[in-house]
Short mmCIF file of N, CA and C in Angstrom, two decimals:
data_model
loop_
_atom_site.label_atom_id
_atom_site.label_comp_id
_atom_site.label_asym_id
_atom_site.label_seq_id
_atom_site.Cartn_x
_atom_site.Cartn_y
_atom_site.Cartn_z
N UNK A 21 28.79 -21.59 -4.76
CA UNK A 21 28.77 -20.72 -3.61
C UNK A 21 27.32 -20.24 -3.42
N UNK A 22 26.78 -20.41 -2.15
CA UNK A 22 25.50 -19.95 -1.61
C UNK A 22 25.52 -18.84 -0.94
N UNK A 23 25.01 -17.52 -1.29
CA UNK A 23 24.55 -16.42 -0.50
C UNK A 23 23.51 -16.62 0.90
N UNK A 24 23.47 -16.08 1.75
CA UNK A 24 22.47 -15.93 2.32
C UNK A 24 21.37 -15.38 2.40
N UNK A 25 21.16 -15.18 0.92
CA UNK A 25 19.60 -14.61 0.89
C UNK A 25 19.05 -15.94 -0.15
N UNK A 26 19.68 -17.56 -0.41
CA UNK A 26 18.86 -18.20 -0.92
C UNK A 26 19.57 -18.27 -2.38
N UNK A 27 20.41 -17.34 -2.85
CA UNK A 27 20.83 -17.76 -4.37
C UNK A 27 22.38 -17.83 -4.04
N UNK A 28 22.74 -18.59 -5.87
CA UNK A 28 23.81 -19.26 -5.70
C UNK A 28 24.57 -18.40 -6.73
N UNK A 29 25.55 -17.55 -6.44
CA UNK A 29 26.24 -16.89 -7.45
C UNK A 29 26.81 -18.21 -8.25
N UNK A 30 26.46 -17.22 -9.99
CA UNK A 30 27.48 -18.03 -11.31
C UNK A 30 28.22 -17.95 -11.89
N UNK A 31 29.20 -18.09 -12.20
CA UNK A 31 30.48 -17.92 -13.09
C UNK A 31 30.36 -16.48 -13.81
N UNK A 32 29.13 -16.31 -14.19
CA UNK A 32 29.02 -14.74 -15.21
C UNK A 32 28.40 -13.80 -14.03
N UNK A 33 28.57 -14.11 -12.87
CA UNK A 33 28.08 -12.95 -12.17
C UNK A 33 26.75 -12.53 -11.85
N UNK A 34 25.86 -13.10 -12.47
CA UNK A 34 24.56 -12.91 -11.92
C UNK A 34 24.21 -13.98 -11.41
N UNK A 35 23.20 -14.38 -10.80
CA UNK A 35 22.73 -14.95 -9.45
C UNK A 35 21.71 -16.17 -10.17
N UNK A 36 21.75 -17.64 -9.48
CA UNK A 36 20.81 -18.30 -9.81
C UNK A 36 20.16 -18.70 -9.17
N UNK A 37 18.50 -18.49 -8.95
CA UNK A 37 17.61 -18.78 -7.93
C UNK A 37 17.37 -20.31 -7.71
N UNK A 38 17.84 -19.85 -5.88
CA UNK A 38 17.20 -21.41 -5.86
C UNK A 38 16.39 -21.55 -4.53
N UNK A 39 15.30 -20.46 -5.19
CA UNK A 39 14.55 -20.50 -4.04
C UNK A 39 13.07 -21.24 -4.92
N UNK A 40 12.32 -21.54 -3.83
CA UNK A 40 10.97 -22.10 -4.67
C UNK A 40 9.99 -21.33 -4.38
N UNK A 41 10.32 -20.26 -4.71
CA UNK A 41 8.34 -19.50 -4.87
C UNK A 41 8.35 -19.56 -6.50
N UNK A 42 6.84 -18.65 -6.58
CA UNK A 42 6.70 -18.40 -7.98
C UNK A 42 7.51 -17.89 -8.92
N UNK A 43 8.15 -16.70 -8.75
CA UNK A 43 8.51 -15.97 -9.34
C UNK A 43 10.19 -16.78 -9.60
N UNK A 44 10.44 -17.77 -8.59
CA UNK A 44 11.64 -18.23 -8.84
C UNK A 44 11.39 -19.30 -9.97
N UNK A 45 10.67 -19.82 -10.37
CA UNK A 45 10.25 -20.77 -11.37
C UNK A 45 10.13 -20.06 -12.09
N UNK A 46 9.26 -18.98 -12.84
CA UNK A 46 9.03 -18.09 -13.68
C UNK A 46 10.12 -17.74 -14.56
N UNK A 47 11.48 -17.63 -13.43
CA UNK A 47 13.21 -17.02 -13.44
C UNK A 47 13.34 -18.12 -14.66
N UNK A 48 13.14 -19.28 -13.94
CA UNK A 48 14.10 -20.35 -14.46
C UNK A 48 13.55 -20.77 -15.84
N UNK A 49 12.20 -20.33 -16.04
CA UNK A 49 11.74 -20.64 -17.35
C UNK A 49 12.11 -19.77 -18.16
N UNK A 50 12.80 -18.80 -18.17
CA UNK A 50 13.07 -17.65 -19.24
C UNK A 50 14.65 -17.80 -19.19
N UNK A 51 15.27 -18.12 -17.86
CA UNK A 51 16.52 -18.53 -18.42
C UNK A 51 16.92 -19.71 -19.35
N UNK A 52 16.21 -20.86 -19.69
CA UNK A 52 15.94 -22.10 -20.21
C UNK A 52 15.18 -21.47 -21.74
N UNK A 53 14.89 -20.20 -21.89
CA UNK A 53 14.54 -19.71 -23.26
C UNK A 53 15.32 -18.66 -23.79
N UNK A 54 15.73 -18.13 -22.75
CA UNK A 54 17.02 -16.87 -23.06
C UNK A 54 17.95 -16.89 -22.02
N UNK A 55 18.93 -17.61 -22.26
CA UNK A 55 19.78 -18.12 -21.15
C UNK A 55 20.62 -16.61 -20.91
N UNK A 56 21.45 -15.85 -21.94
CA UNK A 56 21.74 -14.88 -21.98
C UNK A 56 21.38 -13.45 -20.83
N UNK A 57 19.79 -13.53 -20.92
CA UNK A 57 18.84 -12.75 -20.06
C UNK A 57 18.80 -12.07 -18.92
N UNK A 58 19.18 -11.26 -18.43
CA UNK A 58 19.54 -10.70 -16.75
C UNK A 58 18.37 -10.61 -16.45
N UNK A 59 17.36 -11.53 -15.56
CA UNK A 59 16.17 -11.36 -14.82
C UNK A 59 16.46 -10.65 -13.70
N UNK A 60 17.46 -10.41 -13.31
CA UNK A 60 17.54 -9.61 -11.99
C UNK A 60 16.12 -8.84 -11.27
N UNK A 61 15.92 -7.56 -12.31
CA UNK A 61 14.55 -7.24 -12.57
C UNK A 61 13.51 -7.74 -12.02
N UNK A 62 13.45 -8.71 -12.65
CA UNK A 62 12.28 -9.74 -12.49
C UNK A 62 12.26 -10.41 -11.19
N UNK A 63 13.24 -10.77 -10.15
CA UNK A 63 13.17 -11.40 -9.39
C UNK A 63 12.99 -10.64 -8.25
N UNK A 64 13.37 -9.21 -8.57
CA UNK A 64 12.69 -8.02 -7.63
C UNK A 64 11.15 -7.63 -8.10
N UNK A 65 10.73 -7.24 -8.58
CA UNK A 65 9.87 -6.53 -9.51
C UNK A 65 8.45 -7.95 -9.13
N UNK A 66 9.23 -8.87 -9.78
CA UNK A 66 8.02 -9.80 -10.21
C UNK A 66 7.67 -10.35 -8.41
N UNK A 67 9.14 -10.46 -7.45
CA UNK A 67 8.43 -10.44 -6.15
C UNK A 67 7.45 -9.75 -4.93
N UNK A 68 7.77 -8.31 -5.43
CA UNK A 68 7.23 -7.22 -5.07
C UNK A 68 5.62 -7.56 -5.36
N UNK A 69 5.72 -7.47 -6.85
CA UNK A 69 4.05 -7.75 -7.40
C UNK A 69 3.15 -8.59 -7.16
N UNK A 70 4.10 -10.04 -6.71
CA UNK A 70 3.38 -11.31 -6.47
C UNK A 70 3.02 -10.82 -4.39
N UNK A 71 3.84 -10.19 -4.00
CA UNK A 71 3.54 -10.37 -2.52
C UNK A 71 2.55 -9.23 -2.46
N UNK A 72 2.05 -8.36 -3.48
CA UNK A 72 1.13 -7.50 -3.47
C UNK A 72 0.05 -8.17 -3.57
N UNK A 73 -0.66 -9.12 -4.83
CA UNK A 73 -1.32 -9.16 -5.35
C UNK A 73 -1.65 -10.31 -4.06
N UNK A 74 -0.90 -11.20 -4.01
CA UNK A 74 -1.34 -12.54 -2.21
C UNK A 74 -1.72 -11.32 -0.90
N UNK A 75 -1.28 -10.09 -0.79
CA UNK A 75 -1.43 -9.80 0.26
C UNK A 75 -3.10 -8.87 -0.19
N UNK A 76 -3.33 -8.64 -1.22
CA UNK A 76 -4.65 -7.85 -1.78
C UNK A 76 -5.68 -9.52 -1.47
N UNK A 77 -4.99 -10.00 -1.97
CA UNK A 77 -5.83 -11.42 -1.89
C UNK A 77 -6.40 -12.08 -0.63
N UNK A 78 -5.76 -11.83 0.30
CA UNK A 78 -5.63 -12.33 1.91
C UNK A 78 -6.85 -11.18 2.53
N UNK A 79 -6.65 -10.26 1.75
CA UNK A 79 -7.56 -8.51 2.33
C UNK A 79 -6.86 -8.26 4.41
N UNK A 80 -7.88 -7.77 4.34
CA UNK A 80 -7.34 -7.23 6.05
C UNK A 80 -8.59 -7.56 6.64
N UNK A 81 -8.19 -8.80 7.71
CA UNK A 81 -8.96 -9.59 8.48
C UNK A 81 -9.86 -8.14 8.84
N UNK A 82 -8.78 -7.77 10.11
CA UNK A 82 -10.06 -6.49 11.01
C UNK A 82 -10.88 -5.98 10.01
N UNK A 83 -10.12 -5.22 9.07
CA UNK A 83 -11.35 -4.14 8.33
C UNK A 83 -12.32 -4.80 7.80
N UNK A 84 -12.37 -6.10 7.02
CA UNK A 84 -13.50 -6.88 6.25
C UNK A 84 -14.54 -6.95 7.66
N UNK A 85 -13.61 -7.25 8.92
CA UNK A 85 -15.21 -7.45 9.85
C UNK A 85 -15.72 -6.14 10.30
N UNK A 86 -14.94 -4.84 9.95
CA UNK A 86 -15.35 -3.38 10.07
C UNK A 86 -16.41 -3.25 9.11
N UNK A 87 -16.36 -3.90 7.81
CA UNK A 87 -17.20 -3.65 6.89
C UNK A 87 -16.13 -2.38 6.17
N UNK A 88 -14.90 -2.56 6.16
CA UNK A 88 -14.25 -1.52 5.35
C UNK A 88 -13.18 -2.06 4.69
N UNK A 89 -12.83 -1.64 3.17
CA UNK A 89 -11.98 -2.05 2.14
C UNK A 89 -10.70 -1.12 2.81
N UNK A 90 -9.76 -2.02 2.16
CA UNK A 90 -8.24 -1.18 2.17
C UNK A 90 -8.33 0.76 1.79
N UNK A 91 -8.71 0.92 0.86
CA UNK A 91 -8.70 1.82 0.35
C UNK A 91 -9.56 2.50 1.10
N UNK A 92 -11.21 2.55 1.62
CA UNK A 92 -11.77 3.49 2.73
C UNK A 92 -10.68 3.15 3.76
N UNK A 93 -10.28 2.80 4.48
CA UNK A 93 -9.39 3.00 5.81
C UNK A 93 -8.49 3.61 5.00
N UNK A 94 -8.17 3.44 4.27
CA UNK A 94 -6.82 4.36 3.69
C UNK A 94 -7.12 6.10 4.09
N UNK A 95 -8.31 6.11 3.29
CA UNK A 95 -8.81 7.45 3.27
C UNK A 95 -9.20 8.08 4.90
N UNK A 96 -10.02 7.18 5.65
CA UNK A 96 -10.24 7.36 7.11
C UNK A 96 -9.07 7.65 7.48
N UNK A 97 -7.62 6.76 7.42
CA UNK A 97 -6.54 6.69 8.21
C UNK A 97 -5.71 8.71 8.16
N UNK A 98 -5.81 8.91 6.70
CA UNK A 98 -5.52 9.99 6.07
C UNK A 98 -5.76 11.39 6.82
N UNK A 99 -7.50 11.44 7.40
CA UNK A 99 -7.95 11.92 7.86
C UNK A 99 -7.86 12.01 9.10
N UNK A 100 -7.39 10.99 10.12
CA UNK A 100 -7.05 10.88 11.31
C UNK A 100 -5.75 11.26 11.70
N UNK A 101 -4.38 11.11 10.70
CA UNK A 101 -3.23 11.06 10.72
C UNK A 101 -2.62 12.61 10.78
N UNK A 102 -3.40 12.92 9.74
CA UNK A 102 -3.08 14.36 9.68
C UNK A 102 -4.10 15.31 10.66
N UNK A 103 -4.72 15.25 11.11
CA UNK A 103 -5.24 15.97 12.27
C UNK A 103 -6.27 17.17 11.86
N UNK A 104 -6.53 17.52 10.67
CA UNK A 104 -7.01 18.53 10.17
C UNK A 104 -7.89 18.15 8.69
N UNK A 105 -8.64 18.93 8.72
CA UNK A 105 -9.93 18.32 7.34
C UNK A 105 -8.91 18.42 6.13
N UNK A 106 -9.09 17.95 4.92
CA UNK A 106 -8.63 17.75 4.01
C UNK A 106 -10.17 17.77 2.91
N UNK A 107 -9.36 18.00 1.63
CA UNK A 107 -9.81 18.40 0.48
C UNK A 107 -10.10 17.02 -0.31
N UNK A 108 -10.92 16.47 -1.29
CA UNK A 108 -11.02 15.56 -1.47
C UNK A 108 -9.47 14.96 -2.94
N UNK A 109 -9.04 16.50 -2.92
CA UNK A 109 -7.96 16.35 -4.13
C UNK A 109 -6.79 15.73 -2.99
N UNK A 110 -6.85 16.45 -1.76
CA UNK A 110 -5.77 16.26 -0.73
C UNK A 110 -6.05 14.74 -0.42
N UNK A 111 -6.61 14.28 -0.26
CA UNK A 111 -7.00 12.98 0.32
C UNK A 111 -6.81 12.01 -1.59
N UNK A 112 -7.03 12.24 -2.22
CA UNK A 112 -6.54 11.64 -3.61
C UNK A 112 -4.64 11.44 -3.32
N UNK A 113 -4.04 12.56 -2.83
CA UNK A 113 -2.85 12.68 -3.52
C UNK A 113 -1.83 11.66 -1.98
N UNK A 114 -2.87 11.92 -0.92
CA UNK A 114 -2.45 11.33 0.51
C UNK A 114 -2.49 9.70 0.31
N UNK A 115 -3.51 9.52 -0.67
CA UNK A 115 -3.55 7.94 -0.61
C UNK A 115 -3.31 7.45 -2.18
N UNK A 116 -2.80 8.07 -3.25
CA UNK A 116 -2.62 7.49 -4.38
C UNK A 116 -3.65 7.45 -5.36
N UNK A 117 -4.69 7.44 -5.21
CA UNK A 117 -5.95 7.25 -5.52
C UNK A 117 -6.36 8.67 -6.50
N UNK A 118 -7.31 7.83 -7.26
CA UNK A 118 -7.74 8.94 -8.49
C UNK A 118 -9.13 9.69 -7.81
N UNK A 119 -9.29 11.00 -8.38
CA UNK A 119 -10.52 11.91 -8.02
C UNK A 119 -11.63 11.28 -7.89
N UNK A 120 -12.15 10.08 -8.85
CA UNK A 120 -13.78 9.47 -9.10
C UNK A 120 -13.16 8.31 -8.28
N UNK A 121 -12.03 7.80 -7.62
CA UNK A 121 -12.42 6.64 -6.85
C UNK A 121 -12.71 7.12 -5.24
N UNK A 122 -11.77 8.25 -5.34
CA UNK A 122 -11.89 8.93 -3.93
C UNK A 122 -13.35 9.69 -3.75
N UNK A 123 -14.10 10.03 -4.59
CA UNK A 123 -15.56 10.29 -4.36
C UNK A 123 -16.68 9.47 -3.98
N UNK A 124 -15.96 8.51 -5.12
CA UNK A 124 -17.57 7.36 -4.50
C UNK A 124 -16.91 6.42 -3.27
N UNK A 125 -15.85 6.63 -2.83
CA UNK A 125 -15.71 6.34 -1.19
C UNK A 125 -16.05 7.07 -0.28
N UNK A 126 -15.87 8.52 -0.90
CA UNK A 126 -16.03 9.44 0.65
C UNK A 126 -17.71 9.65 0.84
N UNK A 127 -18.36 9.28 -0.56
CA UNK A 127 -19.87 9.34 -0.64
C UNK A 127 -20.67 7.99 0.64
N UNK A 128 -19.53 6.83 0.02
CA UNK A 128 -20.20 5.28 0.90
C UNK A 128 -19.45 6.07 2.70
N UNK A 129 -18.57 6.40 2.59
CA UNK A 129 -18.30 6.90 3.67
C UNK A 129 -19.13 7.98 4.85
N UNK A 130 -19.22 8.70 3.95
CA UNK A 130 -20.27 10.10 4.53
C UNK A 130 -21.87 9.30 4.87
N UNK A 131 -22.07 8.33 3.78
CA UNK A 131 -23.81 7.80 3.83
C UNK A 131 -23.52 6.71 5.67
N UNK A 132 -22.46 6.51 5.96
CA UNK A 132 -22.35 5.66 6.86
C UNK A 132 -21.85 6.07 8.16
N UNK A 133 -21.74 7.95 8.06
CA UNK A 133 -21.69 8.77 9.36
C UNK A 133 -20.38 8.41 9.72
N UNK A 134 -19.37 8.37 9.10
CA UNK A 134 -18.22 8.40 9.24
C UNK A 134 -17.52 9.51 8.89
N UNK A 135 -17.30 9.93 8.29
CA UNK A 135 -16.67 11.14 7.41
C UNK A 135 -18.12 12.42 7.20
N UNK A 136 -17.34 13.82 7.51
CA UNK A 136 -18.44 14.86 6.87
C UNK A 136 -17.78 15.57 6.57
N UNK A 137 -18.77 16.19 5.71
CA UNK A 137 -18.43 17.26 4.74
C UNK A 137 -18.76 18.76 5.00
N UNK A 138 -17.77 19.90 4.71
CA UNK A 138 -18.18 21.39 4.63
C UNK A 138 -17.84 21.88 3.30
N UNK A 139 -18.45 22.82 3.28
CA UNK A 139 -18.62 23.64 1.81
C UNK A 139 -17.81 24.50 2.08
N UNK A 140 -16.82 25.21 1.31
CA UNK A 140 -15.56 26.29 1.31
C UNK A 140 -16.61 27.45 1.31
N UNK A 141 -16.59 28.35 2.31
CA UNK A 141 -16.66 29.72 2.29
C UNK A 141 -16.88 30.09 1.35
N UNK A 142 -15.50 30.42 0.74
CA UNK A 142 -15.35 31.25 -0.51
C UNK A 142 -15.59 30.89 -2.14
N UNK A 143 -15.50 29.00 -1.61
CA UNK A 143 -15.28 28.47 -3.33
C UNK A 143 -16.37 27.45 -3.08
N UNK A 144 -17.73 27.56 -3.46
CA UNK A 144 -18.52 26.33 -3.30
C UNK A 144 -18.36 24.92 -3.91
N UNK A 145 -17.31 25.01 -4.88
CA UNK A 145 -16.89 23.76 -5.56
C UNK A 145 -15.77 23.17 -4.78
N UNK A 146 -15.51 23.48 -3.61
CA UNK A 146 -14.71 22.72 -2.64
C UNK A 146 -15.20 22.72 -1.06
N UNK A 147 -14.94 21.09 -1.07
CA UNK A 147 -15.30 20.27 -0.01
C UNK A 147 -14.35 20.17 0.94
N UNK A 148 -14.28 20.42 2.87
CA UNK A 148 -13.75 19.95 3.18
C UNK A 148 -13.90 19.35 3.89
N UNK A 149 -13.51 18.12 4.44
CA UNK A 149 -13.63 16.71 4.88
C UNK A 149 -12.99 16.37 6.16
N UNK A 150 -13.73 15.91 7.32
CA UNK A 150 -13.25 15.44 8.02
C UNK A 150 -14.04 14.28 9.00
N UNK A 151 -13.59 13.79 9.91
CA UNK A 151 -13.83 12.43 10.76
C UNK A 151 -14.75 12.74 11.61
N UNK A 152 -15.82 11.55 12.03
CA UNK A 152 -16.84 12.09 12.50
C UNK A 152 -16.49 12.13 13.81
N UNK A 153 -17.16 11.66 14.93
CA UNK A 153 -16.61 10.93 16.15
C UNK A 153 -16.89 9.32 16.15
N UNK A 154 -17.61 9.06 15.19
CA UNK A 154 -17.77 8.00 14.72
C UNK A 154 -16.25 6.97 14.32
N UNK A 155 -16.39 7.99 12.90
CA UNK A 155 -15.19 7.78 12.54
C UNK A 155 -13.69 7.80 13.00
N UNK A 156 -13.08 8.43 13.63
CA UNK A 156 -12.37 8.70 14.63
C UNK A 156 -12.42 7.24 15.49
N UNK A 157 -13.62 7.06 16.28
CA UNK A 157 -13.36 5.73 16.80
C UNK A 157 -13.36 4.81 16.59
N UNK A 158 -13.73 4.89 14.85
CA UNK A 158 -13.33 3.53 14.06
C UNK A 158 -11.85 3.11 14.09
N UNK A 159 -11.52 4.27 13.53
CA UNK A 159 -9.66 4.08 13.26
C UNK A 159 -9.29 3.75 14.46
N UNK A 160 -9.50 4.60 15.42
CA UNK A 160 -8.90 4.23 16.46
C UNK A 160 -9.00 3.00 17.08
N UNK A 161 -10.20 2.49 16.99
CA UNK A 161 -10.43 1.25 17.77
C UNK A 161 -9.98 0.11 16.69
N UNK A 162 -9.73 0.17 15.51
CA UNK A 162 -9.50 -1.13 14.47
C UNK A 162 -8.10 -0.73 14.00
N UNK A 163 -7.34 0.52 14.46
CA UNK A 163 -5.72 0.66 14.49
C UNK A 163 -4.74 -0.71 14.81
N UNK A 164 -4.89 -0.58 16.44
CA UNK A 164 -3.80 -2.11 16.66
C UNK A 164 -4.68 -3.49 16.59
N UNK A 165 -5.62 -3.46 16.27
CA UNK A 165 -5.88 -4.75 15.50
C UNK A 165 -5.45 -4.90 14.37
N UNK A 166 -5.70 -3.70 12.96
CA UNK A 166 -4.58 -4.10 12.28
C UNK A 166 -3.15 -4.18 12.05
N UNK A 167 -2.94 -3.42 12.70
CA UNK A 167 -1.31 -3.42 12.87
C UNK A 167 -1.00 -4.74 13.65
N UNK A 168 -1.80 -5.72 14.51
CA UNK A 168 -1.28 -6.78 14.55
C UNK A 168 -1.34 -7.73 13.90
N UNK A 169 -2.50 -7.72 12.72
CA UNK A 169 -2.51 -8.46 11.81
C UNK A 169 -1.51 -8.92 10.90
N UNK A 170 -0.98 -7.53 11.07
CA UNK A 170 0.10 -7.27 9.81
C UNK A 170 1.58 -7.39 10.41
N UNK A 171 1.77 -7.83 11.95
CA UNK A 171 2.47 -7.94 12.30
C UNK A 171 2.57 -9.60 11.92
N UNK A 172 1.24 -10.00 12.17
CA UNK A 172 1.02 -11.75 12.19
C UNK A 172 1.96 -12.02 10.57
N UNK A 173 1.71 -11.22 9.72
CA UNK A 173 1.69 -11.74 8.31
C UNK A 173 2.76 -11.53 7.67
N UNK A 174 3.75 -10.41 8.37
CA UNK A 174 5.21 -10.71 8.38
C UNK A 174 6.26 -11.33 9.45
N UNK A 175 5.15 -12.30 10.44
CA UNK A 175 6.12 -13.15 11.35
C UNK A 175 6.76 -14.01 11.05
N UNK A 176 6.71 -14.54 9.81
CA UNK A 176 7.79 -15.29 9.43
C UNK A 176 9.46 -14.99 8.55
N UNK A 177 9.49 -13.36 8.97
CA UNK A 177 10.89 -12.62 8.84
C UNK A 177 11.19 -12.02 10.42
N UNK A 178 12.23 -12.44 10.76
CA UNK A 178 12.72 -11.51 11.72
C UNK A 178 12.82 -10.14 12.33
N UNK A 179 13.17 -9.56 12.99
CA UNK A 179 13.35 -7.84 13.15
C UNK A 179 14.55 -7.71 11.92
N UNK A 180 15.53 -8.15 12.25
CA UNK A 180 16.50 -7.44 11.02
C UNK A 180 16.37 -7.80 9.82
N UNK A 181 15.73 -9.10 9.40
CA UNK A 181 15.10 -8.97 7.89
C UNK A 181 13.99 -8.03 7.80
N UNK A 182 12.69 -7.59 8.75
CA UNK A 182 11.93 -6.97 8.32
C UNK A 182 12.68 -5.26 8.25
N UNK A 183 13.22 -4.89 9.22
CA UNK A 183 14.37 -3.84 9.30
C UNK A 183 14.63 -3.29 7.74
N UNK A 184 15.60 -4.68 7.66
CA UNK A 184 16.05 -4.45 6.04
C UNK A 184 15.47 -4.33 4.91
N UNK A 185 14.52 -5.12 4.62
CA UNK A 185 13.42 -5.10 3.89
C UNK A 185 12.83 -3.66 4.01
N UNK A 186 12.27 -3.14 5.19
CA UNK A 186 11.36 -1.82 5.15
C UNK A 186 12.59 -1.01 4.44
N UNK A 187 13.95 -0.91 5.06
CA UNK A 187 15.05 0.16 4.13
C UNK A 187 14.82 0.05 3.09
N UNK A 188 15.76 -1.55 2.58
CA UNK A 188 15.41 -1.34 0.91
C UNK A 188 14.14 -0.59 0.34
N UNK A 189 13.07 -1.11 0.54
CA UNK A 189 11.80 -0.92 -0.44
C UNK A 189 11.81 0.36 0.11
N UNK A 190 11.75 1.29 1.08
CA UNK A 190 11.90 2.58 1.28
C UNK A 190 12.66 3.46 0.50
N UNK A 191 13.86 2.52 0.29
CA UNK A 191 14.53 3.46 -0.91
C UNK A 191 14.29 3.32 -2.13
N UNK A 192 13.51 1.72 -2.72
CA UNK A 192 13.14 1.67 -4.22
C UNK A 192 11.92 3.02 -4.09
N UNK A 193 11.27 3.40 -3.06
CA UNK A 193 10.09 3.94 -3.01
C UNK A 193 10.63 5.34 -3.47
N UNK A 194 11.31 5.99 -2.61
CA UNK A 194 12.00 7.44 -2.79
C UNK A 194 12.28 7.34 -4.10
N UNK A 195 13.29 6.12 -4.74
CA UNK A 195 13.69 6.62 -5.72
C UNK A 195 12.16 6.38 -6.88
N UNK A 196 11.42 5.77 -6.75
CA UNK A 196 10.64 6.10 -7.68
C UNK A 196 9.50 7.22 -7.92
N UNK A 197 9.67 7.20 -6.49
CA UNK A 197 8.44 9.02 -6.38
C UNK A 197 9.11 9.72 -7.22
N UNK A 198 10.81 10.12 -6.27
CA UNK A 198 11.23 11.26 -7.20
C UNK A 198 11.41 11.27 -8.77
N UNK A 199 11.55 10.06 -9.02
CA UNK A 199 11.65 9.98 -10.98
C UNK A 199 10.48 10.07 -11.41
N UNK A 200 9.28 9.65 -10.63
CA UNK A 200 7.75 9.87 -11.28
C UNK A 200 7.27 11.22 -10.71
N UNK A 201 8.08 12.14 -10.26
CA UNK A 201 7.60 13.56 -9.66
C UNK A 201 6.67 13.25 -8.09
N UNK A 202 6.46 12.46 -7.54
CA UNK A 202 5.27 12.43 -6.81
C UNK A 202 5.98 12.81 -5.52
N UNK A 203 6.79 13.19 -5.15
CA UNK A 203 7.76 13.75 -3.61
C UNK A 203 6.63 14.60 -3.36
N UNK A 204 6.20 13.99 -2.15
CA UNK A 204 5.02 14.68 -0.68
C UNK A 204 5.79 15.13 0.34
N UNK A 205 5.56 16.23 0.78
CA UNK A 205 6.16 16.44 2.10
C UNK A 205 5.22 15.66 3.17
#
């Protein structure tokens, strides 16, 4: 019996891939060493990782010709999205990112009249940060270019597979913020 997502349920109830990407070969070599084995896991997990690491690999057409990495637009986007300056801890926790990576971006950032900086009133050891007009019309102007990029690069799923897809992983997402504490309003 064939599912329609590509695997073939087995007699013991778990699923045998018979799809041909990587991670489906990977499957089949560990079942052929531990036949016993529930990769289930793995065939989520290890797909997730592999379509990360091809899609880090591919980078983002627009921004490389912006002259900007994933991670500065991350931080730009951050700053535009929310409408109001942010803290460089706030902009760490908005994009995932650790304190010393988010500095020496907002530094290549600021040197390139994109992003500026104010000194807190009250606390001189805090910065707050916001978009230049520069910046501002970066995002704005390299927005639906990437968003069509990224439309290009999941055109080979439908609306209701991509639909479904964004649910699921939306909910592996929730559920792992909340078990790793990280729930943002």
């Amino acid at each position: 019996m064939t599912a329609s997502d590509g695997r073939s349920a087995t007699g013991d109830g778990t699923a045998d891939t018979v799809r041909g990407d990587t991670v489906a070969a990977v499957v089949r070599q560990w079942r052929a060493v531990h036949p016993g084995l529930d990769t289930g896991p793995m065939e989520i997990i290890g797909r997730i990782n592999r379509c990360a690491a091809l899609l880090q690999q591919a980078e983002d057409a627009p921004l490389r010709r912006a002259g900007l990495t994933r991670p500065e637009f991350d931080l730009l986007g951050a700053l535009r999205r929310t409408g109001h300056e942010l803290t460089p801890g706030d902009l760490a926790r908005e994009t995932f990112a650790s304190g010393a990576a988010v500095t020496k971006r907002l530094k290549q950032l600021t040197e390139r009249g994109l992003v500026e900086r104010r000194g807190d009133t009250r606390d001189r050891r805090v910065a707050h940060l916001r978009l230049t007009d520069a910046g501002r019309d970066l995002v704005d102007g390299i927005l639906p270019e990437q968003l069509a990029y990224e439309t290009a690069v999941l055109s080979g799923l439908g609306a209701p597979e991509q639909g479904e897809l964004a649910s699921l992983l939306g909910g592996l997402l929730e559920q792992l913020e909340g078990r790793l504490g990280a729930v943002r309003s």
